[in-house]
mmCIF file of C-alpha atoms in Angstrom:
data_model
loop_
_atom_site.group_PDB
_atom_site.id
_atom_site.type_symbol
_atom_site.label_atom_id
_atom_site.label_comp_id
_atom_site.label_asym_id
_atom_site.label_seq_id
_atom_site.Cartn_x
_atom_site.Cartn_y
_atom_site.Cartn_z
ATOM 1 C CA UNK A 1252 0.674 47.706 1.247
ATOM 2 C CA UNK A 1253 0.640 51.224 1.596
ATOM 3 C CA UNK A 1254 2.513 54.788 1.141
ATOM 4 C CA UNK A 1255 3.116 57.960 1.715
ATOM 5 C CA UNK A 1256 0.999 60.687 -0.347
ATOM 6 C CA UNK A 1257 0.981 64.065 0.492
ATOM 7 C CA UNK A 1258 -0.828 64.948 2.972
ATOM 8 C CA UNK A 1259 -1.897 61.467 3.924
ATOM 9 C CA UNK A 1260 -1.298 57.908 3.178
ATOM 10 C CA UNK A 1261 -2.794 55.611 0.650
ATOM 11 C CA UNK A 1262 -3.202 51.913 1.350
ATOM 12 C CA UNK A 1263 -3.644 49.294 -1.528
ATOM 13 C CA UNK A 1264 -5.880 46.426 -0.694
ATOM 14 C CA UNK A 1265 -6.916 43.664 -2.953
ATOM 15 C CA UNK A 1266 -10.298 45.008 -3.933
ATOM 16 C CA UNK A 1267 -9.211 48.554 -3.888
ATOM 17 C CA UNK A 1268 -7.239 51.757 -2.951
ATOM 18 C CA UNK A 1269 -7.944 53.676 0.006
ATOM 19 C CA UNK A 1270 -6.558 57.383 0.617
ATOM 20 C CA UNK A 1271 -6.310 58.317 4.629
ATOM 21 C CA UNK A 1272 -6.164 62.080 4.396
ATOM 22 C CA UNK A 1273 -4.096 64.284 6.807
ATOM 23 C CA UNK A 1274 -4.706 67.322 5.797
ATOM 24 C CA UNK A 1275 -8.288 69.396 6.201
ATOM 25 C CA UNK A 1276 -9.128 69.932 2.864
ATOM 26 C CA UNK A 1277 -8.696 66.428 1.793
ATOM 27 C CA UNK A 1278 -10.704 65.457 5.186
ATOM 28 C CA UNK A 1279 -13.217 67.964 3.212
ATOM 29 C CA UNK A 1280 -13.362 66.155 0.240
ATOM 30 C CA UNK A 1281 -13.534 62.458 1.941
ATOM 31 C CA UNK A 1282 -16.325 64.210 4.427
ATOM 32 C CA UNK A 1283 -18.470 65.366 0.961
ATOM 33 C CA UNK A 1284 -17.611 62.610 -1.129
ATOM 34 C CA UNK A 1285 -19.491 59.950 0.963
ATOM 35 C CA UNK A 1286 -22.591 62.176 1.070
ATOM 36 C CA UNK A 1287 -22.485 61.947 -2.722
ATOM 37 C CA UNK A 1288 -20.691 64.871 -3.743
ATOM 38 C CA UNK A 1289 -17.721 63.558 -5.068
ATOM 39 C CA UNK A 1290 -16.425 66.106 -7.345
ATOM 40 C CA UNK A 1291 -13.966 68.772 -6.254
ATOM 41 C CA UNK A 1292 -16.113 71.128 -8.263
ATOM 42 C CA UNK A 1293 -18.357 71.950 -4.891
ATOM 43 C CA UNK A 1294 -15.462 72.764 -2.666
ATOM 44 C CA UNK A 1295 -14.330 75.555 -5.032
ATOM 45 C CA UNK A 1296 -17.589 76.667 -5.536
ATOM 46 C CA UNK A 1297 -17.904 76.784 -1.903
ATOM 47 C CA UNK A 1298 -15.085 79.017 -1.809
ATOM 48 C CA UNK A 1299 -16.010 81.180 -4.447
ATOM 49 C CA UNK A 1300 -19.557 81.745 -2.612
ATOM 50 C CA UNK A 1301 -17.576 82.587 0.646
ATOM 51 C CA UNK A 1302 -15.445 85.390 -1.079
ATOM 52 C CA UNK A 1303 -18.651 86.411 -2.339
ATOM 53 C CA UNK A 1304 -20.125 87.232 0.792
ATOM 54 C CA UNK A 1305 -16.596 88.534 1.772
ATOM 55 C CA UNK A 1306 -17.064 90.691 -0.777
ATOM 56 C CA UNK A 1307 -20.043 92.218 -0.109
ATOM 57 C CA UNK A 1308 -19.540 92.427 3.344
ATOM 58 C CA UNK A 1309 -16.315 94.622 2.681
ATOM 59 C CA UNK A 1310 -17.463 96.307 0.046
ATOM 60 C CA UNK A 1311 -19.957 98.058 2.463
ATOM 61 C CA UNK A 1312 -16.333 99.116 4.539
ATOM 62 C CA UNK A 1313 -15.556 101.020 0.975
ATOM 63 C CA UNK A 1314 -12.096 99.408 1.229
ATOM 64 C CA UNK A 1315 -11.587 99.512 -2.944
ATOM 65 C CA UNK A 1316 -8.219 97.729 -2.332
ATOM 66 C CA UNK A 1317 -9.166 94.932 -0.387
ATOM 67 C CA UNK A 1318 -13.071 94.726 -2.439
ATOM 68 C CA UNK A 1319 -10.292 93.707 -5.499
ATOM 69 C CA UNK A 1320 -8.419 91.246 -3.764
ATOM 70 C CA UNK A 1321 -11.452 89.476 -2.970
ATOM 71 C CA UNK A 1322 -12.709 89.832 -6.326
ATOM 72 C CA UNK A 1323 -9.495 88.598 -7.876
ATOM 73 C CA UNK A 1324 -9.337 85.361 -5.646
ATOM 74 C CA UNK A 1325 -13.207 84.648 -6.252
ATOM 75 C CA UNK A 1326 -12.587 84.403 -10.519
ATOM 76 C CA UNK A 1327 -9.519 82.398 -9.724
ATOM 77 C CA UNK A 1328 -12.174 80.033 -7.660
ATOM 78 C CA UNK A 1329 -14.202 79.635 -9.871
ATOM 79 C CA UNK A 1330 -11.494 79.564 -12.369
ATOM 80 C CA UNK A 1331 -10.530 76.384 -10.834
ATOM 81 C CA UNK A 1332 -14.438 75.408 -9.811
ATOM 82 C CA UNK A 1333 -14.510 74.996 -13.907
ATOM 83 C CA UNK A 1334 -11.452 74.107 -14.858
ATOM 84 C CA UNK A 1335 -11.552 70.970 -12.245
ATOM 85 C CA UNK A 1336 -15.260 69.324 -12.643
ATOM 86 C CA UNK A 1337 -13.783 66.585 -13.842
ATOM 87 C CA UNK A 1338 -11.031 65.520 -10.886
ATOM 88 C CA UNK A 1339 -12.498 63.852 -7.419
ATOM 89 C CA UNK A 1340 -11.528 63.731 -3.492
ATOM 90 C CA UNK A 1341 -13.099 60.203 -3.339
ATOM 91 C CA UNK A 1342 -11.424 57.970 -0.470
ATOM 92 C CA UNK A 1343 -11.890 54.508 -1.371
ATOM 93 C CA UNK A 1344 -11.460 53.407 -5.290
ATOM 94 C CA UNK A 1345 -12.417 50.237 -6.075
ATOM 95 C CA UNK A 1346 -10.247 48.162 -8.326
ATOM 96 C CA UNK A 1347 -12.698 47.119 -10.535
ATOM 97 C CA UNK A 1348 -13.458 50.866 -11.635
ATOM 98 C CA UNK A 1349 -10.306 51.842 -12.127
ATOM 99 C CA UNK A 1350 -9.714 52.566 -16.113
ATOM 100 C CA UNK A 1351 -6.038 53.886 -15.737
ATOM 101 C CA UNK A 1352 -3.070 54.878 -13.176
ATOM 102 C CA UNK A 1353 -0.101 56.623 -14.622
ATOM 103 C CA UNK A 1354 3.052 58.125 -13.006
ATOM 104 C CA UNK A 1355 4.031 61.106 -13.838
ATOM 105 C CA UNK A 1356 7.639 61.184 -12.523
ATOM 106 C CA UNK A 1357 9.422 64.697 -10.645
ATOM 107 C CA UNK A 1358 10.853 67.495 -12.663
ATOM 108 C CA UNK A 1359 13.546 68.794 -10.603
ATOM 109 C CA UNK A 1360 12.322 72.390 -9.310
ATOM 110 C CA UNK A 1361 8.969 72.356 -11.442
ATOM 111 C CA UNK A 1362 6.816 69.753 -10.098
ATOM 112 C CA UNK A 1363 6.572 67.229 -7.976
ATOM 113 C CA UNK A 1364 5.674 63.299 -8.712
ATOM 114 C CA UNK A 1365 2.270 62.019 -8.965
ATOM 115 C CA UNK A 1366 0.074 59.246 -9.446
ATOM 116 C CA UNK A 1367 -3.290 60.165 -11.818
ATOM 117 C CA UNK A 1368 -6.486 57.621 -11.749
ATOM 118 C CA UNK A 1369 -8.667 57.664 -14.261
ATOM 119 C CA UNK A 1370 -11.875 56.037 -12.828
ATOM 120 C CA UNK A 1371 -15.277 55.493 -13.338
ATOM 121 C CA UNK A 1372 -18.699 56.305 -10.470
ATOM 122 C CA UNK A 1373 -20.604 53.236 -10.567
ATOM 123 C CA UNK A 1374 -23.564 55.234 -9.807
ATOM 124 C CA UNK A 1375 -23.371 57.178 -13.444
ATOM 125 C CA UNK A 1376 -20.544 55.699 -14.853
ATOM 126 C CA UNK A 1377 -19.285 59.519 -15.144
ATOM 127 C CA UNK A 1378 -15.302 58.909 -15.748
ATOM 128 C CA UNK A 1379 -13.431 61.229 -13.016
ATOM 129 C CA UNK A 1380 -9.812 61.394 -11.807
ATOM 130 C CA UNK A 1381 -7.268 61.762 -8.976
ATOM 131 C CA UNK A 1382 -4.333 62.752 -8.721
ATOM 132 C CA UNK A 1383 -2.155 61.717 -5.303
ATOM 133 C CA UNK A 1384 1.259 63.548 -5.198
ATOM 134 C CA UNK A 1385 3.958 62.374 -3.635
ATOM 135 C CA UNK A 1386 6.296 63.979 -0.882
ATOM 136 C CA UNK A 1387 8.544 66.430 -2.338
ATOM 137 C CA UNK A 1388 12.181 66.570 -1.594
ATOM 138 C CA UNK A 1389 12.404 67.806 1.827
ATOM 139 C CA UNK A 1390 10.825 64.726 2.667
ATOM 140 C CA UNK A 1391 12.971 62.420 1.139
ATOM 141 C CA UNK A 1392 10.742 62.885 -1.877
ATOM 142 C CA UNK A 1393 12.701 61.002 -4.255
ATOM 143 C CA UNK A 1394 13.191 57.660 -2.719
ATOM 144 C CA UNK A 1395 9.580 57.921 -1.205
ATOM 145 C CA UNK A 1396 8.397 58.251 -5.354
ATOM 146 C CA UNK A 1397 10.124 55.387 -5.786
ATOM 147 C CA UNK A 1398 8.792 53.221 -3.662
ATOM 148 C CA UNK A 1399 5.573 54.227 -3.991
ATOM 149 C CA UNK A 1400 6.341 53.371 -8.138
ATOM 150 C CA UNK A 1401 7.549 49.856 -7.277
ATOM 151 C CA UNK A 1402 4.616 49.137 -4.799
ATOM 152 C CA UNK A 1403 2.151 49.980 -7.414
ATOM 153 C CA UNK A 1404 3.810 48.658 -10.164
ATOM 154 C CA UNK A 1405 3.916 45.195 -8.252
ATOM 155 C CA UNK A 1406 0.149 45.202 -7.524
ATOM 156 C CA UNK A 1407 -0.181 45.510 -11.254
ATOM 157 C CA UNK A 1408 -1.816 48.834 -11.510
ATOM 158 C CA UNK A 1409 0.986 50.209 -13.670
ATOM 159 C CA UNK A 1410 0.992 48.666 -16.786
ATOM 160 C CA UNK A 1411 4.311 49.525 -18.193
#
């Protein structure tokens, strides 16, 4: 069984889930997680390096303005480099390792619906998460949610 996820599609086997991603940055995290870097942690970081050397390299232009955009958008990296250690871009969850998958339903205008895994690394045992939103409302976003709900909660990942 599967569904739509933004920016991608996530299929639900027997064993365990597997996210197909669409979108490059999710490609990203699927690329580094299966060389063992399965923490979204590094991409930031990555990020806030690159506005590093952006930095530097326009700083020696002596354009102040532009020199504090960059610097603004490198704290927010690594704002969110900290702030998100503990969430992953892994592509294929086993079943077995998954602790917990809740739904966090759509607030009109605010936010959109998503699933959250809570899930263990059987290499440390280091408990991460995921979160896979669903399509928002100009895709249908509200029937999709649901459906994606009722597939999961027929699998008997949902406990509720």
């Amino acid at each position: 069984k599967s569904f739509e996820i933004k920016g991608g599609t996530c299929h639900i086997f027997e064993d365990r889930l597997e996210i197909q991603p669409k979108e490059f940055l999710m490609s990203l995290g699927s690329w580094l997680s299966q060389r063992g870097l399965v923490s979204v942690f590094w991409i930031y970081l990555g990020v806030f390096f690159l506005l590093l050397v952006a930095i530097l390299l326009i700083f020696t232009l002596n354009n102040v303005f532009l020199t504090g955009f960059l610097g603004l958008a490198a704290l927010f990296a690594l704002y969110y480099a900290i702030s998100r250690r503990g969430y992953s871009y892994v592509s294929v969850i086993p079943r077995t390792f998954i602790q917990q998958l809740t739904y966090q339903p759509a607030v009109q205008g605010e936010s959109r619906a998503f699933f959250k895994i809570t899930f263990t690394l059987k290499e440390n045992g280091r408990l991460l998460k995921r979160k896979l939103f669903l399509p928002n409302r100009i895709h249908n976003g509200a029937s999709l949610a649901d459906t994606a709900y009722w597939i999961v909660k027929e699998e008997g990942l949902i406990k509720q």
